[in-house]
Amino acid sequence: MTSTTCYLNGQYLPLADARISPLDRGFLFGDGAYEVIPVYSRRPFRIDEHLQRLQQTLDGIRLANPLTLAEWRERIERIVAAAPFDDQSVYLQVTRGADAKRDHAFPAGVPPTVFVFTAPLTTTPDAVRAAGVAAVTALDNRWLRCDLKVVALLANVLARQHAVDQGCAETILLREGFMIEGAASNIFVVKDGVLLAPPKDHRMLPGITYDVVLELAAQHGVPHKVREIFEAELRTADEVWMTSSTKEVLAITTLDSQAVGTGAPGPLAQRMYDWYQQFKDEVMRRG
Ligand code: PDD
């Protein structure tokens, strides 16, 4: 079986041959940052914004960025070019490296581990998109720096599995009566023609897709508000959407076994999806 090319600590090599130490702090402590960048027709989408968010995460965990913006771009471009598929999902990760011992406190003089690999972008099948997906809710038991895109994702993993165990696509997390986000997505709500989005703060990941959706809403004159969303509003919404780099804009049509709105993707979800595709096409054409 052939293996795609990855980048690891200065080297380009087949993914199957990449090796890191079991003492890597990413492995021992989940001590690292990551990004997932969608690539359409071999062009990374919103790469600057992703690299900027990586910088915010690294600042938040006090880890110096090992590469300049130009160096990141160069490595990502090379990985994308080497892959045998056009639409991709590029994953990059920086951890605090591997010390000779296990100690919670930061090691001195240990180089970070830098890893980049790519995979085919998995798109949502048309039939699934047309029907919408089911979601469940759960209490958000994560820490209070959910704005950082860190590899310590166990709470998100358990939340996502909670959905999968019930045949659902996503778990929507609730904290103190507020709707926060999904296990691996941001969540939007539509009520009486107004698009509602929770504010970017320490409780949720500032999604790149979230930003695009709000920009498109403004551009197309859709009434929208960024404010706290109560659990009760989520449960009585006309439409609920999940957004992420890999899911784009996907309607949630069942929530905790109850139909959302009519039980079919709402009109605004469909329009937003179309605007998103148009926007992608324009951006990619412009290069
Ligand atoms: N996850 N919130 C959480 C908790 C996420 O993990 C993600 C994305 C998002 C959406 O962010 P963006 O629009 O920038 O993809 C929101 C990625 C795709 C992942 O972990 O695989």
Short mmCIF file of C-alpha atoms and ligand atoms in Angstrom, two decimals:
data_model
loop_
_atom_site.label_atom_id
_atom_site.label_comp_id
_atom_site.label_asym_id
_atom_site.label_seq_id
_atom_site.Cartn_x
_atom_site.Cartn_y
_atom_site.Cartn_z
CA MET A 1 0.00 0.00 0.00
CA THR A 2 1.32 3.46 -0.86
CA SER A 3 1.54 6.03 1.85
CA THR A 4 1.17 9.82 1.47
CA THR A 5 4.08 12.09 2.21
CA CYS A 6 4.15 13.76 5.59
CA TYR A 7 6.44 16.32 7.23
CA LEU A 8 8.03 15.49 10.57
CA ASN A 9 10.69 17.61 12.26
CA GLY A 10 12.41 18.86 9.13
CA GLN A 11 11.96 15.77 6.99
CA TYR A 12 9.54 14.77 4.26
CA LEU A 13 8.86 11.05 4.36
CA PRO A 14 6.12 8.45 3.78
CA LEU A 15 3.52 8.68 6.57
CA ALA A 16 3.97 4.95 7.24
CA ASP A 17 7.65 5.54 8.05
CA ALA A 18 7.17 8.51 10.41
CA ARG A 19 8.26 7.82 14.00
CA ILE A 20 8.12 9.85 17.20
CA SER A 21 9.29 9.09 20.72
CA PRO A 22 6.84 7.52 23.21
CA LEU A 23 8.08 10.26 25.56
CA ASP A 24 6.65 12.93 23.27
CA ARG A 25 4.56 15.25 25.41
CA GLY A 26 1.77 15.12 22.86
CA PHE A 27 1.50 11.40 23.67
CA LEU A 28 2.09 11.65 27.44
CA PHE A 29 0.14 14.83 28.27
CA GLY A 30 -1.79 15.93 25.18
CA ASP A 31 0.59 18.89 25.37
CA GLY A 32 0.30 20.43 21.92
CA ALA A 33 -1.66 22.47 19.40
CA TYR A 34 -3.22 21.48 16.07
CA GLU A 35 -5.08 22.77 13.03
CA VAL A 36 -7.20 21.16 10.32
CA ILE A 37 -7.16 23.06 7.01
CA PRO A 38 -9.47 22.11 4.14
CA VAL A 39 -7.85 22.12 0.71
CA TYR A 40 -9.98 22.49 -2.43
CA SER A 41 -8.41 21.72 -5.81
CA ARG A 42 -5.03 21.76 -4.04
CA ARG A 43 -5.60 25.25 -2.63
CA PRO A 44 -5.66 25.60 1.15
CA PHE A 45 -8.77 27.51 2.28
CA ARG A 46 -8.21 30.46 4.67
CA ILE A 47 -4.68 29.29 5.43
CA ASP A 48 -3.68 32.63 7.00
CA GLU A 49 -6.59 32.49 9.41
CA HIS A 50 -5.73 28.89 10.37
CA LEU A 51 -2.08 29.82 10.95
CA GLN A 52 -3.16 32.84 12.98
CA ARG A 53 -5.37 30.64 15.16
CA LEU A 54 -2.44 28.23 15.56
CA GLN A 55 -0.39 31.17 16.84
CA GLN A 56 -3.14 32.06 19.33
CA THR A 57 -3.21 28.47 20.59
CA LEU A 58 0.58 28.33 20.88
CA ASP A 59 0.57 31.66 22.78
CA GLY A 60 -2.19 30.29 25.02
CA ILE A 61 -0.14 27.21 25.95
CA ARG A 62 3.17 29.12 26.12
CA LEU A 63 4.86 27.23 23.29
CA ALA A 64 7.04 29.21 20.89
CA ASN A 65 6.01 28.81 17.26
CA PRO A 66 8.84 26.74 15.73
CA LEU A 67 8.16 28.00 12.19
CA THR A 68 7.53 31.34 10.52
CA LEU A 69 4.36 31.87 8.49
CA ALA A 70 6.36 31.46 5.28
CA GLU A 71 7.87 28.21 6.58
CA TRP A 72 4.45 26.83 7.49
CA ARG A 73 3.09 27.75 4.07
CA GLU A 74 6.02 26.15 2.32
CA ARG A 75 5.64 22.88 4.22
CA ILE A 76 1.88 22.76 3.73
CA GLU A 77 2.25 23.48 0.01
CA ARG A 78 4.76 20.69 -0.38
CA ILE A 79 2.57 18.14 1.42
CA VAL A 80 -0.47 19.20 -0.63
CA ALA A 81 1.47 18.96 -3.90
CA ALA A 82 2.75 15.46 -3.08
CA ALA A 83 -0.70 14.00 -2.35
CA PRO A 84 -2.43 11.92 -5.05
CA PHE A 85 -5.81 13.69 -4.49
CA ASP A 86 -7.01 17.27 -5.09
CA ASP A 87 -9.43 17.93 -2.23
CA GLN A 88 -7.68 17.40 1.05
CA SER A 89 -7.76 17.92 4.75
CA VAL A 90 -4.35 19.01 6.01
CA TYR A 91 -3.60 18.28 9.65
CA LEU A 92 -0.77 20.02 11.46
CA GLN A 93 0.40 19.56 15.00
CA VAL A 94 3.05 21.06 17.26
CA THR A 95 3.83 19.45 20.61
CA ARG A 96 6.22 20.42 23.38
CA GLY A 97 8.56 17.66 22.24
CA ALA A 98 10.09 14.63 23.95
CA ASP A 99 12.21 14.99 27.08
CA ALA A 100 14.30 12.14 28.55
CA LYS A 101 11.88 11.86 31.49
CA ARG A 102 8.21 12.37 32.31
CA ASP A 103 7.58 15.59 34.20
CA HIS A 104 4.49 17.80 34.00
CA ALA A 105 6.48 21.05 34.04
CA PHE A 106 7.89 22.34 30.75
CA PRO A 107 11.21 20.71 29.76
CA ALA A 108 14.22 22.96 29.13
CA GLY A 109 15.97 22.92 25.78
CA VAL A 110 13.70 20.33 24.17
CA PRO A 111 12.77 21.00 20.53
CA PRO A 112 9.05 20.86 19.72
CA THR A 113 7.68 18.10 17.51
CA VAL A 114 6.25 19.44 14.24
CA PHE A 115 4.05 17.17 12.16
CA VAL A 116 2.01 17.79 8.98
CA PHE A 117 0.05 15.21 7.03
CA THR A 118 -2.84 15.23 4.59
CA ALA A 119 -5.82 12.99 3.87
CA PRO A 120 -8.57 13.05 1.26
CA LEU A 121 -11.29 15.52 2.26
CA THR A 122 -14.34 13.48 3.22
CA THR A 123 -17.47 15.21 2.04
CA THR A 124 -21.02 14.67 3.26
CA PRO A 125 -22.99 12.48 0.83
CA ASP A 126 -25.77 14.36 -1.00
CA ALA A 127 -28.49 12.16 0.51
CA VAL A 128 -27.27 12.92 4.05
CA ARG A 129 -27.06 16.63 3.28
CA ALA A 130 -30.58 16.61 1.84
CA ALA A 131 -32.05 14.91 4.91
CA GLY A 132 -29.95 16.67 7.53
CA VAL A 133 -28.39 14.87 10.47
CA ALA A 134 -29.38 13.96 14.02
CA ALA A 135 -27.71 15.36 17.12
CA VAL A 136 -27.98 14.85 20.85
CA THR A 137 -27.13 17.18 23.73
CA ALA A 138 -24.81 16.66 26.70
CA LEU A 139 -23.38 18.77 29.49
CA ASP A 140 -20.07 20.37 28.55
CA ASN A 141 -17.48 19.02 30.97
CA ARG A 142 -14.41 20.50 29.24
CA TRP A 143 -11.94 22.98 30.71
CA LEU A 144 -12.31 26.75 30.47
CA ARG A 145 -9.90 27.31 27.55
CA CYS A 146 -12.01 25.77 24.80
CA ASP A 147 -10.87 28.68 22.60
CA LEU A 148 -7.51 26.92 22.23
CA LYS A 149 -7.18 24.22 19.57
CA VAL A 150 -5.18 21.77 21.66
CA VAL A 151 -4.63 18.07 21.06
CA ALA A 152 -5.94 17.17 24.53
CA LEU A 153 -9.34 16.23 23.07
CA LEU A 154 -10.55 13.44 25.34
CA ALA A 155 -13.68 15.31 26.45
CA ASN A 156 -14.49 16.06 22.79
CA VAL A 157 -13.79 12.44 21.85
CA LEU A 158 -16.20 11.18 24.53
CA ALA A 159 -18.83 13.73 23.51
CA ARG A 160 -18.59 12.71 19.87
CA GLN A 161 -18.78 9.01 20.75
CA HIS A 162 -21.88 9.76 22.85
CA ALA A 163 -23.50 10.88 19.57
CA VAL A 164 -22.21 7.94 17.55
CA ASP A 165 -23.49 5.46 20.17
CA GLN A 166 -26.98 6.82 19.50
CA GLY A 167 -26.61 6.78 15.73
CA CYS A 168 -26.18 10.57 15.66
CA ALA A 169 -23.72 12.84 13.91
CA GLU A 170 -22.92 15.32 16.67
CA THR A 171 -23.28 16.13 20.35
CA ILE A 172 -24.22 19.73 21.16
CA LEU A 173 -22.60 20.82 24.41
CA LEU A 174 -24.51 22.80 27.03
CA ARG A 175 -22.94 24.76 29.87
CA GLU A 176 -24.94 26.44 32.64
CA GLY A 177 -28.06 26.65 30.49
CA PHE A 178 -26.26 27.97 27.39
CA MET A 179 -25.62 26.30 24.06
CA ILE A 180 -21.85 26.36 23.47
CA GLU A 181 -20.77 24.33 20.41
CA GLY A 182 -20.57 20.79 19.08
CA ALA A 183 -17.98 18.15 20.03
CA ALA A 184 -16.11 19.03 16.80
CA SER A 185 -18.16 21.85 15.26
CA ASN A 186 -19.71 25.24 15.92
CA ILE A 187 -23.49 25.49 16.15
CA PHE A 188 -25.82 28.13 14.70
CA VAL A 189 -29.52 28.55 15.42
CA VAL A 190 -32.22 30.23 13.30
CA LYS A 191 -35.30 31.65 15.01
CA ASP A 192 -37.95 33.76 13.28
CA GLY A 193 -35.62 34.51 10.37
CA VAL A 194 -32.71 35.64 12.57
CA LEU A 195 -29.44 33.73 12.52
CA LEU A 196 -28.00 33.40 16.03
CA ALA A 197 -24.40 32.53 16.87
CA PRO A 198 -22.86 32.21 20.33
CA PRO A 199 -20.09 34.71 21.11
CA LYS A 200 -16.43 33.77 20.69
CA ASP A 201 -15.07 33.46 24.21
CA HIS A 202 -13.14 30.97 26.35
CA ARG A 203 -15.98 28.43 26.15
CA MET A 204 -15.81 27.66 22.44
CA LEU A 205 -13.41 27.26 19.55
CA PRO A 206 -13.37 30.32 17.27
CA GLY A 207 -14.19 28.43 14.09
CA ILE A 208 -12.85 29.54 10.74
CA THR A 209 -16.10 28.31 9.13
CA TYR A 210 -18.08 30.20 11.81
CA ASP A 211 -16.40 33.42 10.64
CA VAL A 212 -17.13 32.67 6.99
CA VAL A 213 -20.81 31.97 7.78
CA LEU A 214 -21.19 35.27 9.65
CA GLU A 215 -19.43 37.16 6.84
CA LEU A 216 -21.77 35.57 4.28
CA ALA A 217 -24.82 36.40 6.42
CA ALA A 218 -23.73 40.06 6.50
CA GLN A 219 -22.94 40.10 2.79
CA HIS A 220 -26.32 38.63 1.83
CA GLY A 221 -28.35 40.77 4.23
CA VAL A 222 -29.43 37.96 6.56
CA PRO A 223 -30.46 39.34 9.97
CA HIS A 224 -27.98 37.88 12.45
CA LYS A 225 -26.95 38.32 16.06
CA VAL A 226 -23.95 37.13 18.01
CA ARG A 227 -25.13 36.54 21.55
CA GLU A 228 -25.59 33.87 24.21
CA ILE A 229 -28.06 31.19 23.14
CA PHE A 230 -30.20 29.61 25.85
CA GLU A 231 -30.80 25.87 25.83
CA ALA A 232 -34.53 26.61 25.51
CA GLU A 233 -33.85 28.60 22.31
CA LEU A 234 -31.91 25.69 20.88
CA ARG A 235 -34.85 23.38 21.57
CA THR A 236 -37.42 25.69 19.97
CA ALA A 237 -35.26 26.78 17.00
CA ASP A 238 -36.61 26.78 13.45
CA GLU A 239 -33.20 25.62 12.20
CA VAL A 240 -30.01 24.33 13.79
CA TRP A 241 -26.75 23.99 11.83
CA MET A 242 -23.33 22.60 12.55
CA THR A 243 -20.29 24.13 10.85
CA SER A 244 -16.67 23.06 10.54
CA SER A 245 -13.85 22.95 8.03
CA THR A 246 -14.77 19.40 7.07
CA LYS A 247 -18.60 19.50 7.45
CA GLU A 248 -18.96 23.03 5.99
CA VAL A 249 -22.62 23.94 6.74
CA LEU A 250 -24.77 20.97 7.69
CA ALA A 251 -28.38 21.11 8.93
CA ILE A 252 -29.27 19.30 12.15
CA THR A 253 -32.84 18.15 11.65
CA THR A 254 -33.32 16.00 14.76
CA LEU A 255 -32.24 17.00 18.26
CA ASP A 256 -32.58 14.56 21.16
CA SER A 257 -35.06 12.57 19.02
CA GLN A 258 -37.27 15.63 18.40
CA ALA A 259 -37.67 17.22 14.98
CA VAL A 260 -35.96 20.58 14.55
CA GLY A 261 -38.48 22.93 12.86
CA THR A 262 -40.20 20.93 10.12
CA GLY A 263 -37.72 18.07 10.49
CA ALA A 264 -36.10 18.90 7.13
CA PRO A 265 -33.19 21.28 6.41
CA GLY A 266 -34.58 24.82 6.58
CA PRO A 267 -34.50 27.40 3.77
CA LEU A 268 -31.69 29.44 5.32
CA ALA A 269 -29.45 26.38 5.75
CA GLN A 270 -29.84 25.61 2.07
CA ARG A 271 -29.09 29.17 1.03
CA MET A 272 -26.09 29.41 3.32
CA TYR A 273 -24.73 26.15 1.94
CA ASP A 274 -25.04 27.50 -1.61
CA TRP A 275 -23.38 30.83 -0.67
CA TYR A 276 -20.60 28.89 0.99
CA GLN A 277 -19.97 26.86 -2.17
CA GLN A 278 -20.04 30.02 -4.31
CA PHE A 279 -17.65 31.75 -1.94
CA LYS A 280 -15.25 28.81 -2.02
CA ASP A 281 -15.32 28.77 -5.82
CA GLU A 282 -14.65 32.51 -6.04
CA VAL A 283 -11.80 32.42 -3.53
CA MET A 284 -10.21 29.41 -5.17
CA ARG A 285 -10.47 30.97 -8.62
CA ARG A 286 -8.85 34.16 -7.36
CA GLY A 287 -6.07 32.01 -5.89
N1 PDD B 1 -12.73 20.61 14.43
N2 PDD B 1 -15.44 23.51 17.58
C1 PDD B 1 -14.69 22.41 17.81
C2 PDD B 1 -14.64 21.85 19.18
C3 PDD B 1 -13.96 21.84 16.74
O1 PDD B 1 -13.19 20.77 16.97
C4 PDD B 1 -14.06 22.40 15.44
C5 PDD B 1 -13.32 21.85 14.26
C6 PDD B 1 -14.87 23.54 15.26
C7 PDD B 1 -15.01 24.21 13.91
O2 PDD B 1 -13.85 24.95 13.58
P1 PDD B 1 -13.42 25.19 12.05
O3 PDD B 1 -14.59 25.81 11.39
O4 PDD B 1 -12.27 26.10 12.17
O5 PDD B 1 -13.09 23.84 11.46
C8 PDD B 1 -15.54 24.06 16.35
C9 PDD B 1 -11.82 20.09 13.45
C10 PDD B 1 -12.38 20.00 12.07
C11 PDD B 1 -11.25 18.79 13.97
O6 PDD B 1 -10.91 18.76 15.14
O7 PDD B 1 -11.11 17.82 13.20
#
